[in-house]
Structures are given as structure tokens and as C-alpha cells.
Short mmCIF file of C-alpha atoms in Angstrom, two decimals:
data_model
loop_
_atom_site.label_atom_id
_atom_site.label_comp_id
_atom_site.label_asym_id
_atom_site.label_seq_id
_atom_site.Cartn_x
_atom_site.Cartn_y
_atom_site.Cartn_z
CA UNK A 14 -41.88 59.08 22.97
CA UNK A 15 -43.88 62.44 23.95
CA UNK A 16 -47.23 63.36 23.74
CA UNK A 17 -49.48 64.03 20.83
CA UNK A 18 -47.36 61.32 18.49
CA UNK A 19 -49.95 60.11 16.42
CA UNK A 20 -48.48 56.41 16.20
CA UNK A 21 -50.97 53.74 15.77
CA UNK A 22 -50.27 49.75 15.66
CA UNK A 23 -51.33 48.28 13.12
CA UNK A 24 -53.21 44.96 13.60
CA UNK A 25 -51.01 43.30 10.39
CA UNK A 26 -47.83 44.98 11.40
CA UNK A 27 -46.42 41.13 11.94
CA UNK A 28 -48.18 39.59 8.85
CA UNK A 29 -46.82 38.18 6.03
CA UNK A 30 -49.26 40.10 4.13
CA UNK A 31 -47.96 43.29 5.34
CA UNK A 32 -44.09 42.47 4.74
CA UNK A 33 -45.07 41.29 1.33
CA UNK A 34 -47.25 44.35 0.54
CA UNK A 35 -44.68 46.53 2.07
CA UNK A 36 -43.16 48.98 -0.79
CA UNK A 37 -40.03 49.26 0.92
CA UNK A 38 -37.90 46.04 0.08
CA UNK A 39 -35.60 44.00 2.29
CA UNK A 40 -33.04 41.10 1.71
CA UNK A 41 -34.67 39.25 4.65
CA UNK A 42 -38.17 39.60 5.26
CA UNK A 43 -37.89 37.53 8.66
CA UNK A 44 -41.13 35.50 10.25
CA UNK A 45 -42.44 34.70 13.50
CA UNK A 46 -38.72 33.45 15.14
CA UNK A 47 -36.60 35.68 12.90
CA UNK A 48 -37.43 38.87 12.77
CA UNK A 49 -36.33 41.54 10.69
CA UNK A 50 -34.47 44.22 12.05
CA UNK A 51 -34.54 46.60 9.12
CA UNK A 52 -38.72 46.68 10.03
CA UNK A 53 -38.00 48.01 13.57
CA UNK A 54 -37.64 51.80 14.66
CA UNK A 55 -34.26 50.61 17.30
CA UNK A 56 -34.40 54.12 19.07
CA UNK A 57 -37.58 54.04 20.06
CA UNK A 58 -37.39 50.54 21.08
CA UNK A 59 -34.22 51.04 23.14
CA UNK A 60 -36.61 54.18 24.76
CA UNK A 61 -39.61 51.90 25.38
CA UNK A 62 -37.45 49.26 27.03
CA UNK A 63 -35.44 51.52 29.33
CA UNK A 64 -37.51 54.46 30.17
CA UNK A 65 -38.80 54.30 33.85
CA UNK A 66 -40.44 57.68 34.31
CA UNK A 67 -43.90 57.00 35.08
CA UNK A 68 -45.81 58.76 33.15
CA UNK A 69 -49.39 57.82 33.67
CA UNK A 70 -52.00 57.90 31.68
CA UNK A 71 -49.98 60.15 29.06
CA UNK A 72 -48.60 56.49 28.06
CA UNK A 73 -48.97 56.64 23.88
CA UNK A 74 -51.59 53.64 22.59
CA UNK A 75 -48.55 52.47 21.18
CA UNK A 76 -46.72 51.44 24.58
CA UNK A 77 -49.46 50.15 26.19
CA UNK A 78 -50.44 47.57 22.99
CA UNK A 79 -46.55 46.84 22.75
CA UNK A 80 -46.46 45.81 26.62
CA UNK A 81 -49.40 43.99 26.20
CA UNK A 82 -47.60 41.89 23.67
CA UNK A 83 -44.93 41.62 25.39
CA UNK A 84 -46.54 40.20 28.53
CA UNK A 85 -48.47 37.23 26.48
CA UNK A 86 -44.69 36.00 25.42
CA UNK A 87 -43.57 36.12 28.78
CA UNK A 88 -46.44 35.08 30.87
CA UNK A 89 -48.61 32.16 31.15
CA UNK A 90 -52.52 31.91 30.94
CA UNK A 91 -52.48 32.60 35.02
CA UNK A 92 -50.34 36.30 34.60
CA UNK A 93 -46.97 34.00 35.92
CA UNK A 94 -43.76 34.52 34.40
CA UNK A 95 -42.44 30.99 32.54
CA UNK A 96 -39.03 29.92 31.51
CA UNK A 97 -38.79 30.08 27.53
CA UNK A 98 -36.52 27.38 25.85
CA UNK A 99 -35.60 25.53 29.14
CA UNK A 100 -33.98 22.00 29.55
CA UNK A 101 -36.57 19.48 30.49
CA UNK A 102 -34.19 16.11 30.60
CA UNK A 103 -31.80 15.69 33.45
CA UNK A 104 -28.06 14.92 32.95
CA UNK A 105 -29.05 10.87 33.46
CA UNK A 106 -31.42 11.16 30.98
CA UNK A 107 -29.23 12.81 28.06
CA UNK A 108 -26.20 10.30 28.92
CA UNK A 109 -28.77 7.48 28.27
CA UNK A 110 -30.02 9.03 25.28
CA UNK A 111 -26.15 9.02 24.41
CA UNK A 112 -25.94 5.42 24.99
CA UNK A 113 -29.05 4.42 22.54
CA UNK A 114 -27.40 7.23 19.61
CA UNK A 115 -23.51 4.99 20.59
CA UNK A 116 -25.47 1.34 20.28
CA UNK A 117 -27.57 2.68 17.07
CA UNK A 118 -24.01 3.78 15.72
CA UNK A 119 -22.36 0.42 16.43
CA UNK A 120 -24.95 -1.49 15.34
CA UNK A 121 -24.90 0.24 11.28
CA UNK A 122 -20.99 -0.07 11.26
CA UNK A 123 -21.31 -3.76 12.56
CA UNK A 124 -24.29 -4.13 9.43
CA UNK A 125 -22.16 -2.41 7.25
CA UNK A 126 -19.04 -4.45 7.70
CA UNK A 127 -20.28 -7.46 8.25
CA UNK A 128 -18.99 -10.35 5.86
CA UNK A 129 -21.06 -11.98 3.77
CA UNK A 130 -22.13 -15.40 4.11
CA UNK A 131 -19.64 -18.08 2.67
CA UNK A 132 -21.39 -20.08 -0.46
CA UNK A 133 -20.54 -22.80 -3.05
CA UNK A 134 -20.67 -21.33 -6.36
CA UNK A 135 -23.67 -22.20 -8.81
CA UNK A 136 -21.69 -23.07 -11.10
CA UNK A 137 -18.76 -23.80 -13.21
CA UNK A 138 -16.76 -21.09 -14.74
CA UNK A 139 -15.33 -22.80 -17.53
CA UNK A 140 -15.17 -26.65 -18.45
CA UNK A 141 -13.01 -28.46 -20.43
CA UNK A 142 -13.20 -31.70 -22.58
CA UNK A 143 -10.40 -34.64 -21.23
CA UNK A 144 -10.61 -37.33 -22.67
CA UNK A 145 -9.23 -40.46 -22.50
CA UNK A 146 -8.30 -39.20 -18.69
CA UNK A 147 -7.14 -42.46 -16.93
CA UNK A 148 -9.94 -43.53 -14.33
CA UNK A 149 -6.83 -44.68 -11.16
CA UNK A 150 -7.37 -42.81 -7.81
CA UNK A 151 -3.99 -43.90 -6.90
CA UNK A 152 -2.97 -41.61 -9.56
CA UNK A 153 -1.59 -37.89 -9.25
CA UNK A 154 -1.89 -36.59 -13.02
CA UNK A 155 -2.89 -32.87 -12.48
CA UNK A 156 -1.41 -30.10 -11.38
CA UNK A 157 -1.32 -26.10 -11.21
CA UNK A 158 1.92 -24.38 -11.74
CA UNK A 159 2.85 -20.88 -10.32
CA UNK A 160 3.34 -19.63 -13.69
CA UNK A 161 -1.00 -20.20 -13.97
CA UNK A 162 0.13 -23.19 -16.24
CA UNK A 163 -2.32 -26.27 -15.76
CA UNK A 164 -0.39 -30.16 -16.53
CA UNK A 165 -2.51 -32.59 -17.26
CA UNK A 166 -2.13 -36.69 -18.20
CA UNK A 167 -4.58 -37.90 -20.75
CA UNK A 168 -4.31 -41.32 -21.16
CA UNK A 169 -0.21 -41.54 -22.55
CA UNK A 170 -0.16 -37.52 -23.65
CA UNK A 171 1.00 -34.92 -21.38
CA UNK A 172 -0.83 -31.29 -21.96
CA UNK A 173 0.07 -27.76 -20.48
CA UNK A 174 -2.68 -25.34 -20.64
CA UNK A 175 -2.20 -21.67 -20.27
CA UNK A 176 -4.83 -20.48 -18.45
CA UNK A 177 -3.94 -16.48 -19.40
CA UNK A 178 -4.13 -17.36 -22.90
CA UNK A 179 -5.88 -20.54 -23.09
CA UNK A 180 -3.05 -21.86 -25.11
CA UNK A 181 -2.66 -25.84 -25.15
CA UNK A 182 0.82 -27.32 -26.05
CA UNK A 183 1.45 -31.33 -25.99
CA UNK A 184 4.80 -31.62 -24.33
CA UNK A 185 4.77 -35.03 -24.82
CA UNK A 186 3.59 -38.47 -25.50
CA UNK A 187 4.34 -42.25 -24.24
CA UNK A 188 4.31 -45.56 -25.88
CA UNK A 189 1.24 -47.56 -26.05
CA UNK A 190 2.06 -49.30 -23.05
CA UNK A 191 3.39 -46.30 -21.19
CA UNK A 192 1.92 -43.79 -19.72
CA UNK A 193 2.31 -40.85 -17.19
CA UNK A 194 1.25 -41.26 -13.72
CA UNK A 195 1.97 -38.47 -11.92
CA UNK A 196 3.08 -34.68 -12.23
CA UNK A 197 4.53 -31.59 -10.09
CA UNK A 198 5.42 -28.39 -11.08
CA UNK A 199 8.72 -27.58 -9.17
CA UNK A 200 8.52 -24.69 -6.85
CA UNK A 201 9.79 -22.13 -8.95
CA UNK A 202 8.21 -23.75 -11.73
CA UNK A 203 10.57 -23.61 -14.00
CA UNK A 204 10.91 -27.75 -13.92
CA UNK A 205 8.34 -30.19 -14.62
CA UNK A 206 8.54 -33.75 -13.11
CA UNK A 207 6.53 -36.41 -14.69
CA UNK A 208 6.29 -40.08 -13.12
CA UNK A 209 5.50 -42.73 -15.54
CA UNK A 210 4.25 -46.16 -15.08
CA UNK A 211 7.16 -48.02 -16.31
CA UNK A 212 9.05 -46.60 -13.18
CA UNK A 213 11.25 -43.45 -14.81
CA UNK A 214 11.17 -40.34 -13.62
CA UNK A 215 11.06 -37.40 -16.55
CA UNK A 216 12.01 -33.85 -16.07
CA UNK A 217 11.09 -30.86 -18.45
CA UNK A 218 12.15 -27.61 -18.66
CA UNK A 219 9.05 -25.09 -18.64
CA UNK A 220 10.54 -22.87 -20.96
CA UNK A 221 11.86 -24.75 -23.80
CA UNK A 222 9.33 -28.04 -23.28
CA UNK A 223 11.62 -30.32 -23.74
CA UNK A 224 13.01 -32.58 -21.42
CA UNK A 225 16.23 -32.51 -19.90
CA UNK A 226 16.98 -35.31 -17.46
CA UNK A 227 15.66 -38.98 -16.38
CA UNK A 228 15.53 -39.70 -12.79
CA UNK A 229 15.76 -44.10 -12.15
CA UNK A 230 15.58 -45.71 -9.14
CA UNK A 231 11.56 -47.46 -8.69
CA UNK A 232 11.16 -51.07 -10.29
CA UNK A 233 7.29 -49.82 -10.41
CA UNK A 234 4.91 -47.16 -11.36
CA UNK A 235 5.76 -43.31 -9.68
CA UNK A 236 1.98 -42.48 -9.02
CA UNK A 237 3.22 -39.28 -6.44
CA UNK A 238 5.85 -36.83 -6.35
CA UNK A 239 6.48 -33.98 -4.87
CA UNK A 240 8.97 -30.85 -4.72
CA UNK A 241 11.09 -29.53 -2.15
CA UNK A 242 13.81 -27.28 -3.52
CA UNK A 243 16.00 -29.10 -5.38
CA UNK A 244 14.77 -32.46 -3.93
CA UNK A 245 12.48 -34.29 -5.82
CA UNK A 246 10.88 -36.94 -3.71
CA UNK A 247 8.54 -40.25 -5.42
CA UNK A 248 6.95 -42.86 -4.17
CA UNK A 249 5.96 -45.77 -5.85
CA UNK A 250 3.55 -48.97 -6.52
CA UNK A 251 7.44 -50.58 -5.27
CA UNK A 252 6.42 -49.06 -1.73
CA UNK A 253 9.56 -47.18 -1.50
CA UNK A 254 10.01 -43.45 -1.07
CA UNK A 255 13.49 -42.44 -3.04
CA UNK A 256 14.66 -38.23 -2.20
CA UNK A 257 16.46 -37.47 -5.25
CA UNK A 258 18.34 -34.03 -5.40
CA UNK A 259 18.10 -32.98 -9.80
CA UNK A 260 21.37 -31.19 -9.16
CA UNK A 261 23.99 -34.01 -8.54
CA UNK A 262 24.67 -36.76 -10.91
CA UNK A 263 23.88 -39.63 -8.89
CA UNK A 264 20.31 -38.30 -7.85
CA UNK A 265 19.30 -40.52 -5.61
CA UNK A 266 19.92 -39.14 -1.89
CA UNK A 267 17.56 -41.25 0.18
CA UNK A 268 16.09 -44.42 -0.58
CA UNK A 269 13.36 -45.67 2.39
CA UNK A 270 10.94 -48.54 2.55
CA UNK A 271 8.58 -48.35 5.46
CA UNK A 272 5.35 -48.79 3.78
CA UNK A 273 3.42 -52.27 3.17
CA UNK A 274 1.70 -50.69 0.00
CA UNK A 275 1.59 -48.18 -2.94
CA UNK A 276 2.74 -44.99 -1.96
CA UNK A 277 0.01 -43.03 -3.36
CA UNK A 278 0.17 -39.54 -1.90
CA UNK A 279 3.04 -37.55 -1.03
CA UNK A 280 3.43 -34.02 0.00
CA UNK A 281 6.13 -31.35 1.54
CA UNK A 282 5.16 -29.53 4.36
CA UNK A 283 5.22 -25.59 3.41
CA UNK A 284 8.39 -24.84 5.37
CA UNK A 285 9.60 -28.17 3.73
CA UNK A 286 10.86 -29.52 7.03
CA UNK A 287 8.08 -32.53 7.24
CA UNK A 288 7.11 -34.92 4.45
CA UNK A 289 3.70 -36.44 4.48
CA UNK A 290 3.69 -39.86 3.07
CA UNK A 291 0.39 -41.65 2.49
CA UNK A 292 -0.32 -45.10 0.95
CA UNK A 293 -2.45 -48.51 0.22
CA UNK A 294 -1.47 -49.73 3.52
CA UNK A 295 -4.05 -47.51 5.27
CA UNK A 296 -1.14 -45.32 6.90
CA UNK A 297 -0.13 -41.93 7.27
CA UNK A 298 3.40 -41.21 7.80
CA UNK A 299 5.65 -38.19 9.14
CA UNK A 300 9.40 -37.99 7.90
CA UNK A 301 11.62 -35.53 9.43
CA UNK A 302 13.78 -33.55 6.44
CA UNK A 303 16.83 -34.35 8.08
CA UNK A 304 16.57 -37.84 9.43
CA UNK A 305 14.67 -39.63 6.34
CA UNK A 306 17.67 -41.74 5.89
CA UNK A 307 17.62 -43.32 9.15
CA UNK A 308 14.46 -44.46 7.77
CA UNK A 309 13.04 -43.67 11.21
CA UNK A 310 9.40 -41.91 11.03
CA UNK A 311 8.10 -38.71 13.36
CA UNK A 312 4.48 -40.39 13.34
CA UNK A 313 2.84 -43.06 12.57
CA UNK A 314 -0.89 -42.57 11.98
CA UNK A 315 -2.91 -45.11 11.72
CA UNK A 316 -6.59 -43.88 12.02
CA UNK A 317 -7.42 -44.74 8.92
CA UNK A 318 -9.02 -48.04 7.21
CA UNK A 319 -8.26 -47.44 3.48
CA UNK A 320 -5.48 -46.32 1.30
CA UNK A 321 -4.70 -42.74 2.06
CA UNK A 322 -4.26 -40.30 -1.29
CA UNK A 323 -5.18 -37.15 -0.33
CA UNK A 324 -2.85 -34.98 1.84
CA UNK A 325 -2.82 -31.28 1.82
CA UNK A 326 -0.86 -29.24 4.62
CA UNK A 327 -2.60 -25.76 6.15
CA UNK A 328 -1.21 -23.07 4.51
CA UNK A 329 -2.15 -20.45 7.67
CA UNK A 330 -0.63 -23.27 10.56
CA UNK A 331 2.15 -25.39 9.44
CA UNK A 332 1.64 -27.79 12.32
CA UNK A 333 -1.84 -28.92 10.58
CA UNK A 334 -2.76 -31.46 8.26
CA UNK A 335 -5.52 -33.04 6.27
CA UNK A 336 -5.74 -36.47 5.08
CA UNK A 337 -8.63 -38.18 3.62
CA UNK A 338 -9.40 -42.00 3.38
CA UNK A 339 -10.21 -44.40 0.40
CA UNK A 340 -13.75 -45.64 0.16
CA UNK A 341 -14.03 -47.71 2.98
CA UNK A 342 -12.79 -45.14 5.53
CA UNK A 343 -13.93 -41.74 3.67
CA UNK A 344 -13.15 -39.97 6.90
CA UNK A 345 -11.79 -36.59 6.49
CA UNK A 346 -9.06 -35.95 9.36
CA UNK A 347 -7.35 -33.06 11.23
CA UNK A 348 -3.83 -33.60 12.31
CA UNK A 349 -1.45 -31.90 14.77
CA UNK A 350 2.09 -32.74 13.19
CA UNK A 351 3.74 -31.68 16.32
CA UNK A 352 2.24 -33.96 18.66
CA UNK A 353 0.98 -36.60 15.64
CA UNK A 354 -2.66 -36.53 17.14
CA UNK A 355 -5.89 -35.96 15.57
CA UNK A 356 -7.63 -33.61 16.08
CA UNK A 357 -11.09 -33.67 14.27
CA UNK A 358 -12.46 -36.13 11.99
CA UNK A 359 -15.56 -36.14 9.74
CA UNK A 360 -17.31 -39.13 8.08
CA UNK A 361 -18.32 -38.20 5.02
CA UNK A 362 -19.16 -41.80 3.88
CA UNK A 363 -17.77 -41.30 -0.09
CA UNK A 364 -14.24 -41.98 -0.55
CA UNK A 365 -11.83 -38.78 -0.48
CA UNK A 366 -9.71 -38.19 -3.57
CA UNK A 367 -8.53 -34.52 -3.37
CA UNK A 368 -8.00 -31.91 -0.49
CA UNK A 369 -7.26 -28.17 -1.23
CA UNK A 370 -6.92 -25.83 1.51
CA UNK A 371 -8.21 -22.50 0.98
CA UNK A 372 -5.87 -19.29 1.34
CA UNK A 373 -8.02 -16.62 2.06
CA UNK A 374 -10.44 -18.29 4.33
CA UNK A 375 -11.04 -20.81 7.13
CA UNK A 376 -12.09 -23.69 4.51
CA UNK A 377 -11.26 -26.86 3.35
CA UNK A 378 -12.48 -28.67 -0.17
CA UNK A 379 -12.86 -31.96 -0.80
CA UNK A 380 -13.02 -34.23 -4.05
CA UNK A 381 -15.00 -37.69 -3.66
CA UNK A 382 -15.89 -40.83 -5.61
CA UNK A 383 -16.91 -44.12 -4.48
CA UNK A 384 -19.44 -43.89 -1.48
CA UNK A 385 -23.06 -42.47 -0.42
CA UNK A 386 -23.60 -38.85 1.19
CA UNK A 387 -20.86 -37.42 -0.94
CA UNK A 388 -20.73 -39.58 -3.94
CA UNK A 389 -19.23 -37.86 -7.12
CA UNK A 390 -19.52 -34.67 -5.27
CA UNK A 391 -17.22 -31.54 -3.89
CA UNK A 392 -17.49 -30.62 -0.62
CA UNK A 393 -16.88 -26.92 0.84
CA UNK A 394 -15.68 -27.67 4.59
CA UNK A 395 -15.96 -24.26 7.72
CA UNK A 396 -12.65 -24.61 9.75
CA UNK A 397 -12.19 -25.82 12.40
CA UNK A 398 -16.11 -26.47 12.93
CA UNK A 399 -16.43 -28.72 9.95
CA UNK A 400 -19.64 -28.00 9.33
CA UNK A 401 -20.31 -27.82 5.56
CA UNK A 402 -20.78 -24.80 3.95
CA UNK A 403 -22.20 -26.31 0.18
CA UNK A 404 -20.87 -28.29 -2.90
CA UNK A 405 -21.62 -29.79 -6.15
CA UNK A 406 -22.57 -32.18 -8.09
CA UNK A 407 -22.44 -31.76 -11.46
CA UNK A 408 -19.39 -34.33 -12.23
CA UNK A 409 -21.55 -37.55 -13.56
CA UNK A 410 -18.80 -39.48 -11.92
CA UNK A 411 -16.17 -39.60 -9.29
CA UNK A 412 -13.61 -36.48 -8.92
CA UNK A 413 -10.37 -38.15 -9.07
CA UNK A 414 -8.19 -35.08 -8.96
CA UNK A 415 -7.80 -31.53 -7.51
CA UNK A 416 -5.59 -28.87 -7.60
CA UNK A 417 -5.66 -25.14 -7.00
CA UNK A 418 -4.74 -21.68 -9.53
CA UNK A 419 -1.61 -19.65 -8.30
CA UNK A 420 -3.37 -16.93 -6.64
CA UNK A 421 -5.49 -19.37 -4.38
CA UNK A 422 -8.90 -18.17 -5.91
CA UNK A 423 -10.25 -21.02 -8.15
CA UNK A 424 -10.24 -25.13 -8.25
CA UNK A 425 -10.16 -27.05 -11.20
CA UNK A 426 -11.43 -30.66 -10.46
CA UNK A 427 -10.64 -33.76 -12.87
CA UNK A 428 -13.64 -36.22 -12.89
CA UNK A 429 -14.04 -39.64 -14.56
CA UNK A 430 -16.74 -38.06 -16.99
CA UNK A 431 -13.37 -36.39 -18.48
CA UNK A 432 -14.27 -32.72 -17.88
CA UNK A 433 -12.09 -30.44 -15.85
CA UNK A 434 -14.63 -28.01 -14.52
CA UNK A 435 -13.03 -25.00 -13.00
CA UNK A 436 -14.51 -23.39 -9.51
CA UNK A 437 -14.31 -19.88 -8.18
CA UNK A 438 -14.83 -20.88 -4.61
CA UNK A 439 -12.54 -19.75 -3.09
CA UNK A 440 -12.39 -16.07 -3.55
CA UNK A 441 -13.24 -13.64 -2.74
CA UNK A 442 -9.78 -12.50 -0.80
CA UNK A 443 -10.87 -11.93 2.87
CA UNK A 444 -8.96 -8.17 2.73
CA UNK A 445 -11.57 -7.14 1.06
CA UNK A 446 -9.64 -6.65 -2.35
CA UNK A 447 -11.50 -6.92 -5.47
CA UNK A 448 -8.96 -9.03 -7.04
CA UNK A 449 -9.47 -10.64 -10.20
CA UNK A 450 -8.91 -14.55 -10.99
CA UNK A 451 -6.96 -15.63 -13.77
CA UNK A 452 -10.08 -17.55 -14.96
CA UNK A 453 -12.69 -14.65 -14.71
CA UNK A 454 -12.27 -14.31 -18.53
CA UNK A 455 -13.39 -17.39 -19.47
CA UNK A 456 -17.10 -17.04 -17.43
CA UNK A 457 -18.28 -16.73 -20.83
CA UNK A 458 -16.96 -20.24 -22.15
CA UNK A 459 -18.95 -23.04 -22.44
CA UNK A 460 -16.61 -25.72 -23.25
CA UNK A 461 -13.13 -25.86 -25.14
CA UNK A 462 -11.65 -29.35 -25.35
CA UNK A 463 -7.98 -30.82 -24.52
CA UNK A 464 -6.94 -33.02 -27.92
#
């Protein structure tokens, strides 16, 4: 810059006014942080900034006003330089500033993936009418097949119902003074076994409904059975077990007779190396697969002070297993197989005709009848707490049955008002999977009846 230059500053040379009212145009008119370097003259900057020659008062209007400026940015209100932009917090500080931002973090993905609180459904997804169902707890007339086909006793007819399709078929019917006690879908369930009260055994084939062998053997009633492979194990009102294997033409394999009363509950453990025998005798006994025909028992439990129906074996610990007692036990027990000791026991003062184990979570459900806290009711049990979790009551009358659909989501329950009311309670899946039940098309049925 040199003498006589006529430059003057303009007191709205920063001012949004004077970019805006400019005539020249530019793609970024800039503001008080950002300026705009197409508004600057850089060679005479560049000569303010870095010429040193002292040239006294011959210094252009222009400099003096731009060092002015410049001072009040770098200054403070005593003429001191300052420190623009510095860091006030000390290392200790940010890394506990760190630690709140980490806990804040963990504490959303903890809210997001937390699971939602375990609940007894409202209500029934579908009912069904069936009547003429035979009020006998010592009975075992239900049963869910792996092909989602539902067997059911009413009074001396025998009824599949598809749920898929909600097709019934009658696949058969006994004489007036006959009737079927008890039913189990064989494992591959391809076979059905029915148990009849004058002491046969029946067994159908699944595909063509019609049956294709009779098992003998009882002089009473079969009120249980249960599958193992090819074995098909009954007990009867006779109080003997009998192991018959369908393949061979004498059947009967085993015949034992330990109990002092009906054998009313019977069930395979799931690696079908224990069975679980249960009966009017109060007891609980444990039969070792390979040494049933020493007729020599693992356990004998004897906690219980009423006949023993309801067995069910944990499908996440093989070694575990719940019984439940008649009405004047209605304790619901724990078992370790291995050592035959229990392990927990609840009173739930009603007596215990179903247990079903759910898959997908730590839960038990129980059916009752006879009794007081839990009369007529289902139960929804936490594992291993026991601490209940909800139920129902909207059977009029006891629940004398309970079984569960193939893909361990929903319960059907048989009560003595003959309904079968059908329960989602026990999905969701705990993976997280939005799978659907087999049943989640009939939420919009009221009521179709069995006749």
C-alpha cells in the first residue's frame, strides 16, 4: 500500500446488508465464522500482514482501522492477548465424561433388548364344543400329535382334529359299554394307540384310519400309555405296567407289578432311558429302560398323599421331573431323577390334573380341579422360582386334561364343562423369532363343536 490510495472502510463492509446488496454475486456469501474469500483483496492482505517497514504516520486509514480490528479479536478488555478456542476440561475430566456417554449407551441397548414381561393370555384363542367328554381324572383321553393332529375320547367315540384345516374325522366308536380310556400318538406319529376300558389295547394307522393291530395283556381298564420307539408301554386299573414292542408277534416284552393301585400316569423320559410311573397308591416310580424286567425300581418317591396323574419330564434337563398330586396332596413337585430327590415343591391346594412344560421358556403349566386357591383353574409356573406368573379361569369346572401343539407354542385344556379351549401361552419363541402358531388362524373363531 503507498501513499495517496484513497481506500476507505466502510462501516457495513461485514454486514449482511452489504453482501446482500453487493452487485457482484458469489456462491458463498460467508458470515461472521466463515468468511468469504472471493470478498477479500489477498495481495494486499498478504502486504498488510507481512510488511514491517515502519512507516509512520504515512500508515493509510485503512491499516490503522484494520489493526484496530484485529486487536479487539485478539485481545481482551485489559489490551492482554487471550487464547481463542482453548481446552478448558482436563484429561480426567473428558475420560469421565466418557464414562457417563459408555453407561448412557449401555443403559438404551439394555432398554432396548430387554424381554418383555412373561403374561397369561386374556384369553382363549379358539374353543371347542366336547361333549359327552367323560368326567375320570384317572383318565388320559387327549393328546397332540406331531403331525398338529389333536385325538380326543368323547364318551365311546374317538375324534382326530386337524388343527391346519380344522378338519374332524371319527376314527372310531365303542360299544355302549365300552369306551376309550386313554390315547398316544406314537413318536413319529404315524401310529395311534388307544386304551379302552374293557382292557384291549387298539392301534391305528394315521394315514389310512383304520386300525391295524390289538395289543392284550390287562384284565382291567388301560387309563395311560405311553410311546417309546417301538415300545408301547400301559398301565392299568390291574396295577400292572406291561412294555409291549408293536413289532413282534407276541407283544408283550415286560410284564411288572409293583404298584398297590391304578396306574394312572405314565410317561418316557425324552432320551427314553427312564419311565415315570405314577398311580392311586400315592407313589411315584423310576424304571430303568433296561432293567424293567427285574421288576426292580431306580426310585421310589413317596412324597406324595394322593394318586399321582400328572407327570411331565423337562424338555431343557432330562434329569428333571414334575409330578403333581390328587386332591388331597395338590402339591406340585420338582424331581432330580439322578439322585431321586426333590427338589422344590409348591402347595397349590387344588388337585393337579395336567403338567406341560414349556419349550421356549423357564415355565411350567398346570391343570387343576378339586381344591381351593386353584380350583378349576390353569396355572402359569416361573422356573425354578415357582413363583406364579398368571392363569385362568374361565373353565366352569375342573381341567381334567392337557396337552401341548407340535411346535411348543399353544395348550389346549379339556375341562368337565366339555370345551377344549386352546391357549397361546407359551409363545412367543425366546430367539426372538416371530413364528407363527398353527392356531393363530382360528383367533377369529368363536366356537366350532366336536359331534
Amino acid at each position: 500500500m503507498g501513499d495517496g490510495c484513497d481506500w476507505r472502510l466502510q462501516s457495513d463492509w461485514y454486514s449482511p446488508t452489504r453482501l446482500h446488496d453487493s452487485p457482484v454475486e458469489y456462491d458463498f456469501p460467508g458470515d461472521r465464522f466463515i468468511p468469504n474469500r472471493s470478498l477479500m483483496d489477498l495481495d494486499q492482505a498478504q502486504g498488510v500482514l507481512t510488511n514491517r517497514i515502519n512507516r509512520g504516520p504515512q500508515k493509510t486509514k485503512l491499516t490503522i482501522e484494520y489493526q484496530r480490528n484485529l486487536g479487539n479479536l485478539t485481545l481482551d478488555a485489559e489490551g492482554r492477548p487471550f487464547q481463542m478456542l482453548v481446552f478448558r476440561g482436563s484429561p480426567k475430566s473428558g475420560r469421565k465424561i466418557g464414562r457417563l456417554t459408555d453407561e448412557m449407551r449401555r443403559s438404551h441397548e439394555e432398554i432396548l433388548t430387554r424381554k418383555p414381561l412373561r403374561r397369561f393370555p386374556k384369553s382363549e384363542s379358539c374353543i371347542l364344543d366336547a361333549p359327552n367328554i367323560r368326567n375320570d381324572y384317572y383318565l388320559n383321553i387327549m393328546e397332540w400329535g406331531k403331525t398338529n393332529v389333536l385325538a380326543v375320547a368323547l364318551g365311546t367315540r374317538l375324534y382326530l382334529w386337524n388343527a391346519e384345516n380344522h378338519k374332524i374325522e371319527l376314527l372310531s366308536e365303542a360299544t355302549e359299554n365300552d369306551y376309550p380310556a386313554s390315547v398316544s400318538w406314537s413318536e413319529d406319529a404315524k401310529m395311534l394307540a388307544v386304551g379302552y376300558r374293557c382292557s384291549r389295547i387298539q392301534l391305528f394307522d394315521a394315514e389310512s384310519l383304520k386300525p391295524v393291530r390289538c395289543l392284550n395283556g390287562h384284565q382291567k381298564r388301560v387309563g395311560s400309555i405311553s410311546w417309546k420307539g417301538n415300545i408301547l408301554t400301559s398301565g392299568s386299573c390291574d396295577r400292572a405296567i406291561i412294555n409291549h414292542d408293536v413289532r413282534a408277534r407276541n407283544s408283550m416284552v415286560c410284564y411288572i407289578k409293583v404298584h398297590k393301585g391304578e396306574v394312572c400316569g405314565l410317561k418316557w423320559s425324552n432320551t427314553g432311558s427312564i419311565l415315570a410311573s405314577g398311580a392311586n397308591d400315592n407313589l411315584v416310580c423310576l424304571w430303568d429302560a433296561c432293567k424293567m424286567s427285574s421288576m426292580h425300581h431306580l426310585y421310589r418317591l413317596n412324597d406324595h398323599r394322593a394318586a399321582v396323574k400328572a407327570l411331565a419330564w423337562c424338555p431343557y434337563n432330562y434329569n428333571m421331573l414334575a409330578t403333581g398330586g390328587g386332591s388331597t396332596d395338590g402339591s406340585l413337585k420338582i424331581w432330580n431323577t439322578q439322585k431321586g430327590v426333590c427338589i422344590n415343591s409348591i402347595e397349590t391346594k387344588s388337585q393337579i390334573c395336567g403338567l406341560q412344560w414349556n419349550r421356549h421358556h423357564n415355565e411350567i403349566l398346570s391343570g387343576h380341579g378339586y381344591g381351593f386357591e386353584c380350583q378349576n383353574q390353569l396355572c402359569l409356573w416361573r422356573y425354578p422360582s415357582m413363583s406364579r406368573i398368571g392363569g385362568s379361569v374361565n373353565h366352569r369346572s375342573r381341567v381334567l386334561h392337557l396337552s401341548q401343539s407340535p411346535d411348543g407354542l399353544t395348550v389346549v385344556s379339556a375341562g368337565e364343562d366339555e370345551t377344549l379351549r386352546f391357549w397361546e401361552v407359551f409363545g412367543p419363541a425366546s430367539d426372538g423369532n416371530s413364528r407363527i402358531s398353527y392356531l393363530e388362524s382360528l383367533l377369529s373363531l368363536k366356537t366350532s363343536p366336536i359331534r
